[in-house]
mmCIF file of C-alpha atoms and ligand atoms in Angstrom:
data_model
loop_
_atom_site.group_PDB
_atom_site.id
_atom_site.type_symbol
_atom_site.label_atom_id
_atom_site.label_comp_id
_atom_site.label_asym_id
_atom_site.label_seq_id
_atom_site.Cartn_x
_atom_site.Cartn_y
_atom_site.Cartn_z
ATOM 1 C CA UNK A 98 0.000 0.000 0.000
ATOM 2 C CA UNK A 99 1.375 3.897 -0.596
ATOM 3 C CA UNK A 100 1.114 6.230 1.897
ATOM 4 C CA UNK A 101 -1.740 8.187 0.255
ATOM 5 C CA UNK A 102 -3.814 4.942 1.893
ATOM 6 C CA UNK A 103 -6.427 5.460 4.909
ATOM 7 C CA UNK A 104 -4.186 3.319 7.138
ATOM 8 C CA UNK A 105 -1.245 5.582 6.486
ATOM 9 C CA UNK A 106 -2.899 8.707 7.197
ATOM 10 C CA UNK A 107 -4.380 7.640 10.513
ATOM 11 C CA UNK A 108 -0.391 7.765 11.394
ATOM 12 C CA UNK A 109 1.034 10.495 13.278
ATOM 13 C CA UNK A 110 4.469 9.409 12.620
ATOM 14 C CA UNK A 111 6.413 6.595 10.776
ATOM 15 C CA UNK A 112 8.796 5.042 13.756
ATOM 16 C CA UNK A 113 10.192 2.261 11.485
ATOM 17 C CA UNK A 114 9.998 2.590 7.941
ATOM 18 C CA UNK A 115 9.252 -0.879 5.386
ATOM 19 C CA UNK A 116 13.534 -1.141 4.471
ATOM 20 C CA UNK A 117 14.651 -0.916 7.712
ATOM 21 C CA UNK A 118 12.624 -3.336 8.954
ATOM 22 C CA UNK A 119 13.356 -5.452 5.957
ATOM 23 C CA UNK A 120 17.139 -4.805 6.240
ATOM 24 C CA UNK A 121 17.327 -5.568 10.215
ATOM 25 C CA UNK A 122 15.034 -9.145 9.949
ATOM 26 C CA UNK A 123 17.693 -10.061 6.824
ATOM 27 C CA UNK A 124 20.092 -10.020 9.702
ATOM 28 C CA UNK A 125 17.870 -11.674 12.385
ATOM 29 C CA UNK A 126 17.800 -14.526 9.557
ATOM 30 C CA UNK A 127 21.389 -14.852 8.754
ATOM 31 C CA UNK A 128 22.413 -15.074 12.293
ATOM 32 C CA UNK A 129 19.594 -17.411 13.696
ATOM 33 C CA UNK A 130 20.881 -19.383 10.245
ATOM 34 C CA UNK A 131 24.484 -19.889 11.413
ATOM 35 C CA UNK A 132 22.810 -20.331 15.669
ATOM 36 C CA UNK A 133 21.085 -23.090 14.246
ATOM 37 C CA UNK A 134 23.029 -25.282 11.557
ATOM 38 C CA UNK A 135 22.101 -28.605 11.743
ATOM 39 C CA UNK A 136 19.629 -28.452 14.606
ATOM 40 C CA UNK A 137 16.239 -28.333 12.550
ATOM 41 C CA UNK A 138 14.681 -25.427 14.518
ATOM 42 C CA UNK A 139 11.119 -24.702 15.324
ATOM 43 C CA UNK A 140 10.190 -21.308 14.860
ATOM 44 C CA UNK A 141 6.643 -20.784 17.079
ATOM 45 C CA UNK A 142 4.897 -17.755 16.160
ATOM 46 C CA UNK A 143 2.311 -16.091 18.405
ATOM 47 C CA UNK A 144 -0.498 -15.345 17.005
ATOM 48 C CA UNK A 145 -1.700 -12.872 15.397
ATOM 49 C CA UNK A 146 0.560 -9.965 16.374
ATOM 50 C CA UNK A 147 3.577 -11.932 14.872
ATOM 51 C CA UNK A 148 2.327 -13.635 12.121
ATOM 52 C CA UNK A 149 4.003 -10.751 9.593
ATOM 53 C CA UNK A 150 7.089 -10.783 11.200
ATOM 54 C CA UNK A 151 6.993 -14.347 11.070
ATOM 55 C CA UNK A 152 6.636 -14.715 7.684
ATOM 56 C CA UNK A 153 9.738 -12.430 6.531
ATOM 57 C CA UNK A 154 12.014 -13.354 9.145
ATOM 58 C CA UNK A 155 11.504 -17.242 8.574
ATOM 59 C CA UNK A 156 12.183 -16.686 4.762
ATOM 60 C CA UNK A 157 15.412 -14.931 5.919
ATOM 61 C CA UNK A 158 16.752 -18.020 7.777
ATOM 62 C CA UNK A 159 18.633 -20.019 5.240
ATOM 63 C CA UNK A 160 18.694 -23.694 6.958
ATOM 64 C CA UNK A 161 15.888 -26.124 7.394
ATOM 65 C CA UNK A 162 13.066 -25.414 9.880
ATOM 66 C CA UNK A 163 9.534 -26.384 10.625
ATOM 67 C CA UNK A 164 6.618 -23.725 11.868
ATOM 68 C CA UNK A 165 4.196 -23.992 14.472
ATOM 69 C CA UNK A 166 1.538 -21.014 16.062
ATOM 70 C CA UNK A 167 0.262 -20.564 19.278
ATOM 71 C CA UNK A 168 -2.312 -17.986 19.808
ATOM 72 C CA UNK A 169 -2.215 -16.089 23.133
ATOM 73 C CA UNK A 170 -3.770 -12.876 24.102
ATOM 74 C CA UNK A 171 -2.743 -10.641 27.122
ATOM 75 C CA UNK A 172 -4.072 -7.448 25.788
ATOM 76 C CA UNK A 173 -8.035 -6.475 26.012
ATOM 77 C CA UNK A 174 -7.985 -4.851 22.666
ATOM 78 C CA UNK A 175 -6.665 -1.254 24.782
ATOM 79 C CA UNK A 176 -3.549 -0.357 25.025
ATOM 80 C CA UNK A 177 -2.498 -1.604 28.268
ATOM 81 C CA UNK A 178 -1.738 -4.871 29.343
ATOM 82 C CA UNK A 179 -3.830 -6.473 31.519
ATOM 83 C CA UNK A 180 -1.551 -9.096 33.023
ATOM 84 C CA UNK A 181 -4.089 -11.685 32.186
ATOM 85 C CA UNK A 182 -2.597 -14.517 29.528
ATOM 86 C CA UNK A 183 -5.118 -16.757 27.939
ATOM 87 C CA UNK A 184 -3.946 -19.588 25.274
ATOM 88 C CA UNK A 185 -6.433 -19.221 22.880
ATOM 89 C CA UNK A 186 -4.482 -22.052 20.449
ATOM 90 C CA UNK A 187 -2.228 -24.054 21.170
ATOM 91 C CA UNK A 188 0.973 -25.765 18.901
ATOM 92 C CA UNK A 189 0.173 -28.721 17.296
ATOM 93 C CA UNK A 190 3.359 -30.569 16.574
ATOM 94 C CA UNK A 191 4.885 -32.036 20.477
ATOM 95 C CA UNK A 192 8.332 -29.597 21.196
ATOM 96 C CA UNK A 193 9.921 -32.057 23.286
ATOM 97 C CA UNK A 194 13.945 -32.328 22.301
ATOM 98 C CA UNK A 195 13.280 -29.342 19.692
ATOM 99 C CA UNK A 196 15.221 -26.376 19.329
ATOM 100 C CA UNK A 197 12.494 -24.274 19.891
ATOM 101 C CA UNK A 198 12.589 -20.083 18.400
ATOM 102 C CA UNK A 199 9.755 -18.143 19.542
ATOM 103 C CA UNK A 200 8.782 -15.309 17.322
ATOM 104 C CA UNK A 201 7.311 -12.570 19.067
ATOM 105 C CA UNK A 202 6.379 -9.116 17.781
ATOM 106 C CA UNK A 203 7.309 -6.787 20.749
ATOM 107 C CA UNK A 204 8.063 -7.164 24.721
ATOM 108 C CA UNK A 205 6.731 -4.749 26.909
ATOM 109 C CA UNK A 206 5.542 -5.397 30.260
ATOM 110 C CA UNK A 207 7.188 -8.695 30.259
ATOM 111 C CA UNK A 208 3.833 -10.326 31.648
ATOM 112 C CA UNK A 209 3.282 -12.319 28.242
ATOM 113 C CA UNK A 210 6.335 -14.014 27.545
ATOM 114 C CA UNK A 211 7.353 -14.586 31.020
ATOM 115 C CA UNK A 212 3.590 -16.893 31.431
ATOM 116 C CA UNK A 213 4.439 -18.763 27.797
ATOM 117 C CA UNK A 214 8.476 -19.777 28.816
ATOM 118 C CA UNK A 215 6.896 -21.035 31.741
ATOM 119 C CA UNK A 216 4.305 -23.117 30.095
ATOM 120 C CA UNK A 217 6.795 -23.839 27.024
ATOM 121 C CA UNK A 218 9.552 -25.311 29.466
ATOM 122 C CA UNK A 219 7.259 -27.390 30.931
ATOM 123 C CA UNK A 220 7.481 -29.733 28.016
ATOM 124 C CA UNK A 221 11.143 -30.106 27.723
ATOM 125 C CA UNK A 222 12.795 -28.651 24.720
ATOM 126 C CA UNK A 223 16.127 -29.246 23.273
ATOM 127 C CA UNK A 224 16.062 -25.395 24.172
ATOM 128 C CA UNK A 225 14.499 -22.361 23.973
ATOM 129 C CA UNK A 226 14.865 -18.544 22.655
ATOM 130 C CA UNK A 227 12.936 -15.585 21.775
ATOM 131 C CA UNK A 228 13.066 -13.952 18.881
ATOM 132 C CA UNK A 229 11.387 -10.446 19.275
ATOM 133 C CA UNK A 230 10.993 -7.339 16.998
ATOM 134 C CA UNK A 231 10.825 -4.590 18.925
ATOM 135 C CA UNK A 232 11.980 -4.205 22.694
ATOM 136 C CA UNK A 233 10.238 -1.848 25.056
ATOM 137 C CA UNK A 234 12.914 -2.173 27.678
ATOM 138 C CA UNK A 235 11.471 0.912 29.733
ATOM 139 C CA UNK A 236 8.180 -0.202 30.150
ATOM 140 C CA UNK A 237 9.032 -4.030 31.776
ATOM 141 C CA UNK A 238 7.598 -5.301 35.238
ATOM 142 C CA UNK A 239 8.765 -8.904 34.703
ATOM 143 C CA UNK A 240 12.331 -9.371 33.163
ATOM 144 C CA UNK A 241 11.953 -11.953 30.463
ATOM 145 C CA UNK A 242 15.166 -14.555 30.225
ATOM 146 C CA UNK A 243 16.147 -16.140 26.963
ATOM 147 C CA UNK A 244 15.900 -13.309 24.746
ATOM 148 C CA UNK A 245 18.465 -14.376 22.042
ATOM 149 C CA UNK A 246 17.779 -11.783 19.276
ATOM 150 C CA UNK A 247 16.228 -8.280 19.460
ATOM 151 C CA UNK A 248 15.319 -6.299 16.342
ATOM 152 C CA UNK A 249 14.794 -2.998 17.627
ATOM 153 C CA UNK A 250 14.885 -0.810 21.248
ATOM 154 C CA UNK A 251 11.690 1.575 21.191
ATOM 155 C CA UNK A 252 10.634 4.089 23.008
ATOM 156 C CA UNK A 253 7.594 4.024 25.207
ATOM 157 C CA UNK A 254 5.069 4.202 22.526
ATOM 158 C CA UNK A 255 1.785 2.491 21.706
ATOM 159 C CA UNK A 256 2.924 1.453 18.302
ATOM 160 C CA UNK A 257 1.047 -0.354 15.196
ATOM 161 C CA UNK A 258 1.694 -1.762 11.930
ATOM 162 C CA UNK A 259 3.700 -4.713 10.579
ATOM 163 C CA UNK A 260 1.237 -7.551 12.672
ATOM 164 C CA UNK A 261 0.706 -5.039 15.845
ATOM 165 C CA UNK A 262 -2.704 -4.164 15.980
ATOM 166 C CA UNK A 263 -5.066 -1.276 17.510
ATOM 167 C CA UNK A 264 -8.663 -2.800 18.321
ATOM 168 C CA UNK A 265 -7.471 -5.179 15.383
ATOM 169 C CA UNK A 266 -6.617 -2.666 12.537
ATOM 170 C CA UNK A 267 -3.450 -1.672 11.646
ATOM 171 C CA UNK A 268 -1.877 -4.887 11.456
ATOM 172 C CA UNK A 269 -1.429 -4.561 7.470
ATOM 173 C CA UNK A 270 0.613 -1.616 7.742
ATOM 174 C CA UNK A 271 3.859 -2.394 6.251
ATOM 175 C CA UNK A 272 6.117 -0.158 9.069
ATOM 176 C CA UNK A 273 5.815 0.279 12.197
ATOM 177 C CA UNK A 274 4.361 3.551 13.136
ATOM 178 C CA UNK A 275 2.381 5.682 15.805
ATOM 179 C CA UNK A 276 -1.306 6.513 15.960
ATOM 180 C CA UNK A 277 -2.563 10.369 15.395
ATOM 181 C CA UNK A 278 -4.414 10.954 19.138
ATOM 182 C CA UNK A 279 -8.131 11.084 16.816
ATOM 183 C CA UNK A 280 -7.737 7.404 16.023
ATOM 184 C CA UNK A 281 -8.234 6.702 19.466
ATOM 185 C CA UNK A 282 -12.088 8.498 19.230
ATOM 186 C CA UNK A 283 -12.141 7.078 16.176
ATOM 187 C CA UNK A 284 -11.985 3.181 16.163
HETATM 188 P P1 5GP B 465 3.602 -7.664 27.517
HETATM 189 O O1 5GP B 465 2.951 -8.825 28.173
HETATM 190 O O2 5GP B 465 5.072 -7.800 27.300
HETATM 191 O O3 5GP B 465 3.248 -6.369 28.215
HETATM 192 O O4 5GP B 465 2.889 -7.462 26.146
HETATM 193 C C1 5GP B 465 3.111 -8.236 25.056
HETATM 194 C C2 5GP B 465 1.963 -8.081 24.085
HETATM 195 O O5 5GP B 465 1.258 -6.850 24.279
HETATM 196 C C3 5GP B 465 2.520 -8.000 22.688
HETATM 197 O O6 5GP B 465 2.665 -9.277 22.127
HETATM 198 C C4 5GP B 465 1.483 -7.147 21.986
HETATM 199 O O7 5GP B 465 0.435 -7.956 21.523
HETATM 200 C C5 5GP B 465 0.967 -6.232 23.070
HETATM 201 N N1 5GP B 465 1.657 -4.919 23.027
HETATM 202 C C6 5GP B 465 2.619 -4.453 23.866
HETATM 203 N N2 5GP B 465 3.024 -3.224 23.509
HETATM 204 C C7 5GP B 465 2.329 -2.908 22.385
HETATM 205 C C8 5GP B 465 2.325 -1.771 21.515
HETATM 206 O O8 5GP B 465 3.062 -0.776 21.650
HETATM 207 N N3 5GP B 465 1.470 -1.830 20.470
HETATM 208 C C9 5GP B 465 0.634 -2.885 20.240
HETATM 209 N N4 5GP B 465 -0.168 -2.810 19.185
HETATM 210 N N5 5GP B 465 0.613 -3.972 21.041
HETATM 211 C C10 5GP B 465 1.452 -3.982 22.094
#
Protein backbone atom coordinates (compact mmCIF):
# COMPACT_ATOMS: atom_id res chain seq x y z
CA UNK A 1 0.00 0.00 0.00
CA UNK A 2 1.37 3.90 -0.60
CA UNK A 3 1.11 6.23 1.90
CA UNK A 4 -1.74 8.19 0.25
CA UNK A 5 -3.81 4.94 1.89
CA UNK A 6 -6.43 5.46 4.91
CA UNK A 7 -4.19 3.32 7.14
CA UNK A 8 -1.24 5.58 6.49
CA UNK A 9 -2.90 8.71 7.20
CA UNK A 10 -4.38 7.64 10.51
CA UNK A 11 -0.39 7.77 11.39
CA UNK A 12 1.03 10.49 13.28
CA UNK A 13 4.47 9.41 12.62
CA UNK A 14 6.41 6.59 10.78
CA UNK A 15 8.80 5.04 13.76
CA UNK A 16 10.19 2.26 11.48
CA UNK A 17 10.00 2.59 7.94
CA UNK A 18 9.25 -0.88 5.39
CA UNK A 19 13.53 -1.14 4.47
CA UNK A 20 14.65 -0.92 7.71
CA UNK A 21 12.62 -3.34 8.95
CA UNK A 22 13.36 -5.45 5.96
CA UNK A 23 17.14 -4.80 6.24
CA UNK A 24 17.33 -5.57 10.21
CA UNK A 25 15.03 -9.15 9.95
CA UNK A 26 17.69 -10.06 6.82
CA UNK A 27 20.09 -10.02 9.70
CA UNK A 28 17.87 -11.67 12.38
CA UNK A 29 17.80 -14.53 9.56
CA UNK A 30 21.39 -14.85 8.75
CA UNK A 31 22.41 -15.07 12.29
CA UNK A 32 19.59 -17.41 13.70
CA UNK A 33 20.88 -19.38 10.24
CA UNK A 34 24.48 -19.89 11.41
CA UNK A 35 22.81 -20.33 15.67
CA UNK A 36 21.09 -23.09 14.25
CA UNK A 37 23.03 -25.28 11.56
CA UNK A 38 22.10 -28.60 11.74
CA UNK A 39 19.63 -28.45 14.61
CA UNK A 40 16.24 -28.33 12.55
CA UNK A 41 14.68 -25.43 14.52
CA UNK A 42 11.12 -24.70 15.32
CA UNK A 43 10.19 -21.31 14.86
CA UNK A 44 6.64 -20.78 17.08
CA UNK A 45 4.90 -17.76 16.16
CA UNK A 46 2.31 -16.09 18.40
CA UNK A 47 -0.50 -15.34 17.00
CA UNK A 48 -1.70 -12.87 15.40
CA UNK A 49 0.56 -9.96 16.37
CA UNK A 50 3.58 -11.93 14.87
CA UNK A 51 2.33 -13.63 12.12
CA UNK A 52 4.00 -10.75 9.59
CA UNK A 53 7.09 -10.78 11.20
CA UNK A 54 6.99 -14.35 11.07
CA UNK A 55 6.64 -14.72 7.68
CA UNK A 56 9.74 -12.43 6.53
CA UNK A 57 12.01 -13.35 9.15
CA UNK A 58 11.50 -17.24 8.57
CA UNK A 59 12.18 -16.69 4.76
CA UNK A 60 15.41 -14.93 5.92
CA UNK A 61 16.75 -18.02 7.78
CA UNK A 62 18.63 -20.02 5.24
CA UNK A 63 18.69 -23.69 6.96
CA UNK A 64 15.89 -26.12 7.39
CA UNK A 65 13.07 -25.41 9.88
CA UNK A 66 9.53 -26.38 10.62
CA UNK A 67 6.62 -23.73 11.87
CA UNK A 68 4.20 -23.99 14.47
CA UNK A 69 1.54 -21.01 16.06
CA UNK A 70 0.26 -20.56 19.28
CA UNK A 71 -2.31 -17.99 19.81
CA UNK A 72 -2.21 -16.09 23.13
CA UNK A 73 -3.77 -12.88 24.10
CA UNK A 74 -2.74 -10.64 27.12
CA UNK A 75 -4.07 -7.45 25.79
CA UNK A 76 -8.03 -6.47 26.01
CA UNK A 77 -7.99 -4.85 22.67
CA UNK A 78 -6.66 -1.25 24.78
CA UNK A 79 -3.55 -0.36 25.02
CA UNK A 80 -2.50 -1.60 28.27
CA UNK A 81 -1.74 -4.87 29.34
CA UNK A 82 -3.83 -6.47 31.52
CA UNK A 83 -1.55 -9.10 33.02
CA UNK A 84 -4.09 -11.68 32.19
CA UNK A 85 -2.60 -14.52 29.53
CA UNK A 86 -5.12 -16.76 27.94
CA UNK A 87 -3.95 -19.59 25.27
CA UNK A 88 -6.43 -19.22 22.88
CA UNK A 89 -4.48 -22.05 20.45
CA UNK A 90 -2.23 -24.05 21.17
CA UNK A 91 0.97 -25.76 18.90
CA UNK A 92 0.17 -28.72 17.30
CA UNK A 93 3.36 -30.57 16.57
CA UNK A 94 4.89 -32.04 20.48
CA UNK A 95 8.33 -29.60 21.20
CA UNK A 96 9.92 -32.06 23.29
CA UNK A 97 13.94 -32.33 22.30
CA UNK A 98 13.28 -29.34 19.69
CA UNK A 99 15.22 -26.38 19.33
CA UNK A 100 12.49 -24.27 19.89
CA UNK A 101 12.59 -20.08 18.40
CA UNK A 102 9.75 -18.14 19.54
CA UNK A 103 8.78 -15.31 17.32
CA UNK A 104 7.31 -12.57 19.07
CA UNK A 105 6.38 -9.12 17.78
CA UNK A 106 7.31 -6.79 20.75
CA UNK A 107 8.06 -7.16 24.72
CA UNK A 108 6.73 -4.75 26.91
CA UNK A 109 5.54 -5.40 30.26
CA UNK A 110 7.19 -8.70 30.26
CA UNK A 111 3.83 -10.33 31.65
CA UNK A 112 3.28 -12.32 28.24
CA UNK A 113 6.33 -14.01 27.54
CA UNK A 114 7.35 -14.59 31.02
CA UNK A 115 3.59 -16.89 31.43
CA UNK A 116 4.44 -18.76 27.80
CA UNK A 117 8.48 -19.78 28.82
CA UNK A 118 6.90 -21.03 31.74
CA UNK A 119 4.31 -23.12 30.10
CA UNK A 120 6.79 -23.84 27.02
CA UNK A 121 9.55 -25.31 29.47
CA UNK A 122 7.26 -27.39 30.93
CA UNK A 123 7.48 -29.73 28.02
CA UNK A 124 11.14 -30.11 27.72
CA UNK A 125 12.80 -28.65 24.72
CA UNK A 126 16.13 -29.25 23.27
CA UNK A 127 16.06 -25.40 24.17
CA UNK A 128 14.50 -22.36 23.97
CA UNK A 129 14.86 -18.54 22.66
CA UNK A 130 12.94 -15.59 21.78
CA UNK A 131 13.07 -13.95 18.88
CA UNK A 132 11.39 -10.45 19.28
CA UNK A 133 10.99 -7.34 17.00
CA UNK A 134 10.83 -4.59 18.93
CA UNK A 135 11.98 -4.21 22.69
CA UNK A 136 10.24 -1.85 25.06
CA UNK A 137 12.91 -2.17 27.68
CA UNK A 138 11.47 0.91 29.73
CA UNK A 139 8.18 -0.20 30.15
CA UNK A 140 9.03 -4.03 31.78
CA UNK A 141 7.60 -5.30 35.24
CA UNK A 142 8.76 -8.90 34.70
CA UNK A 143 12.33 -9.37 33.16
CA UNK A 144 11.95 -11.95 30.46
CA UNK A 145 15.17 -14.56 30.22
CA UNK A 146 16.15 -16.14 26.96
CA UNK A 147 15.90 -13.31 24.75
CA UNK A 148 18.46 -14.38 22.04
CA UNK A 149 17.78 -11.78 19.28
CA UNK A 150 16.23 -8.28 19.46
CA UNK A 151 15.32 -6.30 16.34
CA UNK A 152 14.79 -3.00 17.63
CA UNK A 153 14.89 -0.81 21.25
CA UNK A 154 11.69 1.57 21.19
CA UNK A 155 10.63 4.09 23.01
CA UNK A 156 7.59 4.02 25.21
CA UNK A 157 5.07 4.20 22.53
CA UNK A 158 1.78 2.49 21.71
CA UNK A 159 2.92 1.45 18.30
CA UNK A 160 1.05 -0.35 15.20
CA UNK A 161 1.69 -1.76 11.93
CA UNK A 162 3.70 -4.71 10.58
CA UNK A 163 1.24 -7.55 12.67
CA UNK A 164 0.71 -5.04 15.84
CA UNK A 165 -2.70 -4.16 15.98
CA UNK A 166 -5.07 -1.28 17.51
CA UNK A 167 -8.66 -2.80 18.32
CA UNK A 168 -7.47 -5.18 15.38
CA UNK A 169 -6.62 -2.67 12.54
CA UNK A 170 -3.45 -1.67 11.65
CA UNK A 171 -1.88 -4.89 11.46
CA UNK A 172 -1.43 -4.56 7.47
CA UNK A 173 0.61 -1.62 7.74
CA UNK A 174 3.86 -2.39 6.25
CA UNK A 175 6.12 -0.16 9.07
CA UNK A 176 5.82 0.28 12.20
CA UNK A 177 4.36 3.55 13.14
CA UNK A 178 2.38 5.68 15.80
CA UNK A 179 -1.31 6.51 15.96
CA UNK A 180 -2.56 10.37 15.40
CA UNK A 181 -4.41 10.95 19.14
CA UNK A 182 -8.13 11.08 16.82
CA UNK A 183 -7.74 7.40 16.02
CA UNK A 184 -8.23 6.70 19.47
CA UNK A 185 -12.09 8.50 19.23
CA UNK A 186 -12.14 7.08 16.18
CA UNK A 187 -11.98 3.18 16.16
P1 LIG B 1 3.60 -7.66 27.52
O1 LIG B 1 2.95 -8.82 28.17
O2 LIG B 1 5.07 -7.80 27.30
O3 LIG B 1 3.25 -6.37 28.21
O4 LIG B 1 2.89 -7.46 26.15
C1 LIG B 1 3.11 -8.24 25.06
C2 LIG B 1 1.96 -8.08 24.09
O5 LIG B 1 1.26 -6.85 24.28
C3 LIG B 1 2.52 -8.00 22.69
O6 LIG B 1 2.66 -9.28 22.13
C4 LIG B 1 1.48 -7.15 21.99
O7 LIG B 1 0.43 -7.96 21.52
C5 LIG B 1 0.97 -6.23 23.07
N1 LIG B 1 1.66 -4.92 23.03
C6 LIG B 1 2.62 -4.45 23.87
N2 LIG B 1 3.02 -3.22 23.51
C7 LIG B 1 2.33 -2.91 22.39
C8 LIG B 1 2.32 -1.77 21.52
O8 LIG B 1 3.06 -0.78 21.65
N3 LIG B 1 1.47 -1.83 20.47
C9 LIG B 1 0.63 -2.89 20.24
N4 LIG B 1 -0.17 -2.81 19.19
N5 LIG B 1 0.61 -3.97 21.04
C10 LIG B 1 1.45 -3.98 22.09
Amino acid sequence: MNRDSEVFKDLESILIDEATLQQRIQELGQQIGQDYKGKLPVVIGILKGSSIFLADLVKAIPIHLTLDFMGISSYGGGTHSTGVVKITKDLEETIEGRHVIIAEDIIDTGLTLNYLLKTLKQRNPASLTICTLLNKQARRILEVEDVGYKGFEIDDHFVVGYGLDYMQKFRNLPCIGVLKPSVYQKF
